mmCIF file with all atom_site columns, C-alpha atoms in Angstrom:
data_model
loop_
_atom_site.group_PDB
_atom_site.id
_atom_site.type_symbol
_atom_site.label_atom_id
_atom_site.label_alt_id
_atom_site.label_comp_id
_atom_site.label_asym_id
_atom_site.label_entity_id
_atom_site.label_seq_id
_atom_site.pdbx_PDB_ins_code
_atom_site.Cartn_x
_atom_site.Cartn_y
_atom_site.Cartn_z
_atom_site.occupancy
_atom_site.B_iso_or_equiv
_atom_site.pdbx_formal_charge
_atom_site.auth_seq_id
_atom_site.auth_comp_id
_atom_site.auth_asym_id
_atom_site.auth_atom_id
_atom_site.pdbx_PDB_model_num
ATOM 1  C CA . UNK U 1 1  ? -27.014 139.149 146.946 1.00 0.00 ? 1  UNK U CA 1
ATOM 2  C CA . UNK U 1 2  ? -29.425 136.806 148.712 1.00 0.00 ? 2  UNK U CA 1
ATOM 3  C CA . UNK U 1 3  ? -30.890 137.553 152.135 1.00 0.00 ? 3  UNK U CA 1
ATOM 4  C CA . UNK U 1 4  ? -32.819 135.118 154.340 1.00 0.00 ? 4  UNK U CA 1
ATOM 5  C CA . UNK U 1 5  ? -35.098 136.398 157.067 1.00 0.00 ? 5  UNK U CA 1
ATOM 6  C CA . UNK U 1 6  ? -36.322 133.974 159.727 1.00 0.00 ? 6  UNK U CA 1
ATOM 7  C CA . UNK U 1 7  ? -39.236 134.730 162.023 1.00 0.00 ? 7  UNK U CA 1
ATOM 8  C CA . UNK U 1 8  ? -40.132 132.592 165.028 1.00 0.00 ? 8  UNK U CA 1
ATOM 9  C CA . UNK U 1 9  ? -43.555 132.498 166.672 1.00 0.00 ? 9  UNK U CA 1
ATOM 10 C CA . UNK U 1 10 ? -45.315 131.183 169.756 1.00 0.00 ? 10 UNK U CA 1
ATOM 11 C CA . UNK U 1 11 ? -48.957 130.398 168.958 1.00 0.00 ? 11 UNK U CA 1
ATOM 12 C CA . UNK U 1 12 ? -51.667 129.881 171.571 1.00 0.00 ? 12 UNK U CA 1
ATOM 13 C CA . UNK U 1 13 ? -55.081 128.205 171.299 1.00 0.00 ? 13 UNK U CA 1
ATOM 14 C CA . UNK U 1 14 ? -54.783 126.951 167.701 1.00 0.00 ? 14 UNK U CA 1
ATOM 15 C CA . UNK U 1 15 ? -56.550 123.722 166.762 1.00 0.00 ? 15 UNK U CA 1
ATOM 16 C CA . UNK U 1 16 ? -53.393 122.805 164.867 1.00 0.00 ? 16 UNK U CA 1
ATOM 17 C CA . UNK U 1 17 ? -51.547 122.519 168.188 1.00 0.00 ? 17 UNK U CA 1
ATOM 18 C CA . UNK U 1 18 ? -54.334 121.080 170.345 1.00 0.00 ? 18 UNK U CA 1
ATOM 19 C CA . UNK U 1 19 ? -56.971 123.796 170.668 1.00 0.00 ? 19 UNK U CA 1
ATOM 20 C CA . UNK U 1 20 ? -57.786 126.067 173.579 1.00 0.00 ? 20 UNK U CA 1
ATOM 21 C CA . UNK U 1 21 ? -55.004 126.194 176.149 1.00 0.00 ? 21 UNK U CA 1
ATOM 22 C CA . UNK U 1 22 ? -52.400 124.793 173.760 1.00 0.00 ? 22 UNK U CA 1
ATOM 23 C CA . UNK U 1 23 ? -49.087 126.375 172.830 1.00 0.00 ? 23 UNK U CA 1
ATOM 24 C CA . UNK U 1 24 ? -47.311 125.679 169.568 1.00 0.00 ? 24 UNK U CA 1
ATOM 25 C CA . UNK U 1 25 ? -44.328 127.066 167.743 1.00 0.00 ? 25 UNK U CA 1
ATOM 26 C CA . UNK U 1 26 ? -43.666 127.973 164.129 1.00 0.00 ? 26 UNK U CA 1
ATOM 27 C CA . UNK U 1 27 ? -40.792 129.210 162.035 1.00 0.00 ? 27 UNK U CA 1
ATOM 28 C CA . UNK U 1 28 ? -41.153 131.177 158.821 1.00 0.00 ? 28 UNK U CA 1
ATOM 29 C CA . UNK U 1 29 ? -38.245 131.746 156.436 1.00 0.00 ? 29 UNK U CA 1
ATOM 30 C CA . UNK U 1 30 ? -38.263 134.170 153.528 1.00 0.00 ? 30 UNK U CA 1
ATOM 31 C CA . UNK U 1 31 ? -35.530 134.463 150.942 1.00 0.00 ? 31 UNK U CA 1
ATOM 32 C CA . UNK U 1 32 ? -34.989 137.721 149.078 1.00 0.00 ? 32 UNK U CA 1
ATOM 33 C CA . UNK U 1 33 ? -32.723 138.660 146.205 1.00 0.00 ? 33 UNK U CA 1
ATOM 34 C CA . UNK U 1 34 ? -31.267 142.154 146.261 1.00 0.00 ? 34 UNK U CA 1
ATOM 35 C CA . UNK U 1 35 ? -29.925 143.660 143.050 1.00 0.00 ? 35 UNK U CA 1
ATOM 36 C CA . UNK U 1 36 ? -29.104 147.139 141.802 1.00 0.00 ? 36 UNK U CA 1
ATOM 37 C CA . UNK U 1 37 ? -32.497 147.188 140.066 1.00 0.00 ? 37 UNK U CA 1
ATOM 38 C CA . UNK U 1 38 ? -34.252 145.960 143.229 1.00 0.00 ? 38 UNK U CA 1
ATOM 39 C CA . UNK U 1 39 ? -32.291 147.325 146.200 1.00 0.00 ? 39 UNK U CA 1
ATOM 40 C CA . UNK U 1 40 ? -35.148 147.151 148.750 1.00 0.00 ? 40 UNK U CA 1
ATOM 41 C CA . UNK U 1 41 ? -36.513 143.898 150.147 1.00 0.00 ? 41 UNK U CA 1
ATOM 42 C CA . UNK U 1 42 ? -39.574 145.467 151.803 1.00 0.00 ? 42 UNK U CA 1
ATOM 43 C CA . UNK U 1 43 ? -42.105 147.782 150.197 1.00 0.00 ? 43 UNK U CA 1
ATOM 44 C CA . UNK U 1 44 ? -42.806 149.242 153.645 1.00 0.00 ? 44 UNK U CA 1
ATOM 45 C CA . UNK U 1 45 ? -40.925 148.863 156.911 1.00 0.00 ? 45 UNK U CA 1
ATOM 46 C CA . UNK U 1 46 ? -39.694 145.551 158.297 1.00 0.00 ? 46 UNK U CA 1
ATOM 47 C CA . UNK U 1 47 ? -42.069 146.092 161.237 1.00 0.00 ? 47 UNK U CA 1
ATOM 48 C CA . UNK U 1 48 ? -45.033 146.288 158.841 1.00 0.00 ? 48 UNK U CA 1
ATOM 49 C CA . UNK U 1 49 ? -43.828 143.116 157.134 1.00 0.00 ? 49 UNK U CA 1
ATOM 50 C CA . UNK U 1 50 ? -43.777 141.231 160.455 1.00 0.00 ? 50 UNK U CA 1
ATOM 51 C CA . UNK U 1 51 ? -47.220 142.577 161.428 1.00 0.00 ? 51 UNK U CA 1
ATOM 52 C CA . UNK U 1 52 ? -48.583 141.334 158.074 1.00 0.00 ? 52 UNK U CA 1
ATOM 53 C CA . UNK U 1 53 ? -46.942 137.920 158.626 1.00 0.00 ? 53 UNK U CA 1
ATOM 54 C CA . UNK U 1 54 ? -48.652 137.670 162.041 1.00 0.00 ? 54 UNK U CA 1
ATOM 55 C CA . UNK U 1 55 ? -52.016 138.650 160.552 1.00 0.00 ? 55 UNK U CA 1
ATOM 56 C CA . UNK U 1 56 ? -51.692 136.048 157.796 1.00 0.00 ? 56 UNK U CA 1
ATOM 57 C CA . UNK U 1 57 ? -50.608 133.332 160.230 1.00 0.00 ? 57 UNK U CA 1
ATOM 58 C CA . UNK U 1 58 ? -53.479 134.154 162.608 1.00 0.00 ? 58 UNK U CA 1
ATOM 59 C CA . UNK U 1 59 ? -55.974 133.908 159.759 1.00 0.00 ? 59 UNK U CA 1
ATOM 60 C CA . UNK U 1 60 ? -54.589 130.597 158.494 1.00 0.00 ? 60 UNK U CA 1
ATOM 61 C CA . UNK U 1 61 ? -54.536 129.076 162.010 1.00 0.00 ? 61 UNK U CA 1
ATOM 62 C CA . UNK U 1 62 ? -57.947 130.396 163.033 1.00 0.00 ? 62 UNK U CA 1
ATOM 63 C CA . UNK U 1 63 ? -56.754 132.419 166.027 1.00 0.00 ? 63 UNK U CA 1
ATOM 64 C CA . UNK U 1 64 ? -56.634 136.116 166.860 1.00 0.00 ? 64 UNK U CA 1
ATOM 65 C CA . UNK U 1 65 ? -53.439 138.068 166.337 1.00 0.00 ? 65 UNK U CA 1
ATOM 66 C CA . UNK U 1 66 ? -53.167 138.369 170.123 1.00 0.00 ? 66 UNK U CA 1
ATOM 67 C CA . UNK U 1 67 ? -52.567 134.604 170.260 1.00 0.00 ? 67 UNK U CA 1
ATOM 68 C CA . UNK U 1 68 ? -49.345 134.962 168.272 1.00 0.00 ? 68 UNK U CA 1
ATOM 69 C CA . UNK U 1 69 ? -46.133 136.553 169.455 1.00 0.00 ? 69 UNK U CA 1
ATOM 70 C CA . UNK U 1 70 ? -42.706 136.740 167.904 1.00 0.00 ? 70 UNK U CA 1
ATOM 71 C CA . UNK U 1 71 ? -39.953 135.002 169.831 1.00 0.00 ? 71 UNK U CA 1
ATOM 72 C CA . UNK U 1 72 ? -36.209 134.618 169.501 1.00 0.00 ? 72 UNK U CA 1
ATOM 73 C CA . UNK U 1 73 ? -34.541 131.751 167.696 1.00 0.00 ? 73 UNK U CA 1
ATOM 74 C CA . UNK U 1 74 ? -33.186 130.609 171.057 1.00 0.00 ? 74 UNK U CA 1
ATOM 75 C CA . UNK U 1 75 ? -36.661 130.458 172.617 1.00 0.00 ? 75 UNK U CA 1
ATOM 76 C CA . UNK U 1 76 ? -37.947 128.599 169.557 1.00 0.00 ? 76 UNK U CA 1
ATOM 77 C CA . UNK U 1 77 ? -35.150 126.030 169.803 1.00 0.00 ? 77 UNK U CA 1
ATOM 78 C CA . UNK U 1 78 ? -35.656 125.598 173.571 1.00 0.00 ? 78 UNK U CA 1
ATOM 79 C CA . UNK U 1 79 ? -39.321 124.705 172.981 1.00 0.00 ? 79 UNK U CA 1
ATOM 80 C CA . UNK U 1 80 ? -39.058 122.521 169.882 1.00 0.00 ? 80 UNK U CA 1
ATOM 81 C CA . UNK U 1 81 ? -37.137 119.434 168.891 1.00 0.00 ? 81 UNK U CA 1
ATOM 82 C CA . UNK U 1 82 ? -34.997 121.514 166.581 1.00 0.00 ? 82 UNK U CA 1
#
């Protein structure tokens, strides 16, 4: 069985989106394969997985974690040219 998890983010103040005062949006998709030998897709909780994704994104974009928030797919689509 294959499972796809999509996370959507609003990102503030990143140079990638225009610097201080800017707002940008990002989508992150992860595909997992679940088998009898590997029945779990997360080593910890899904919440911990999302927190780690935010930390990694903040580091790569040069902003604090407080500048990133998860949003719904609908909010992402409303604010992007999806």
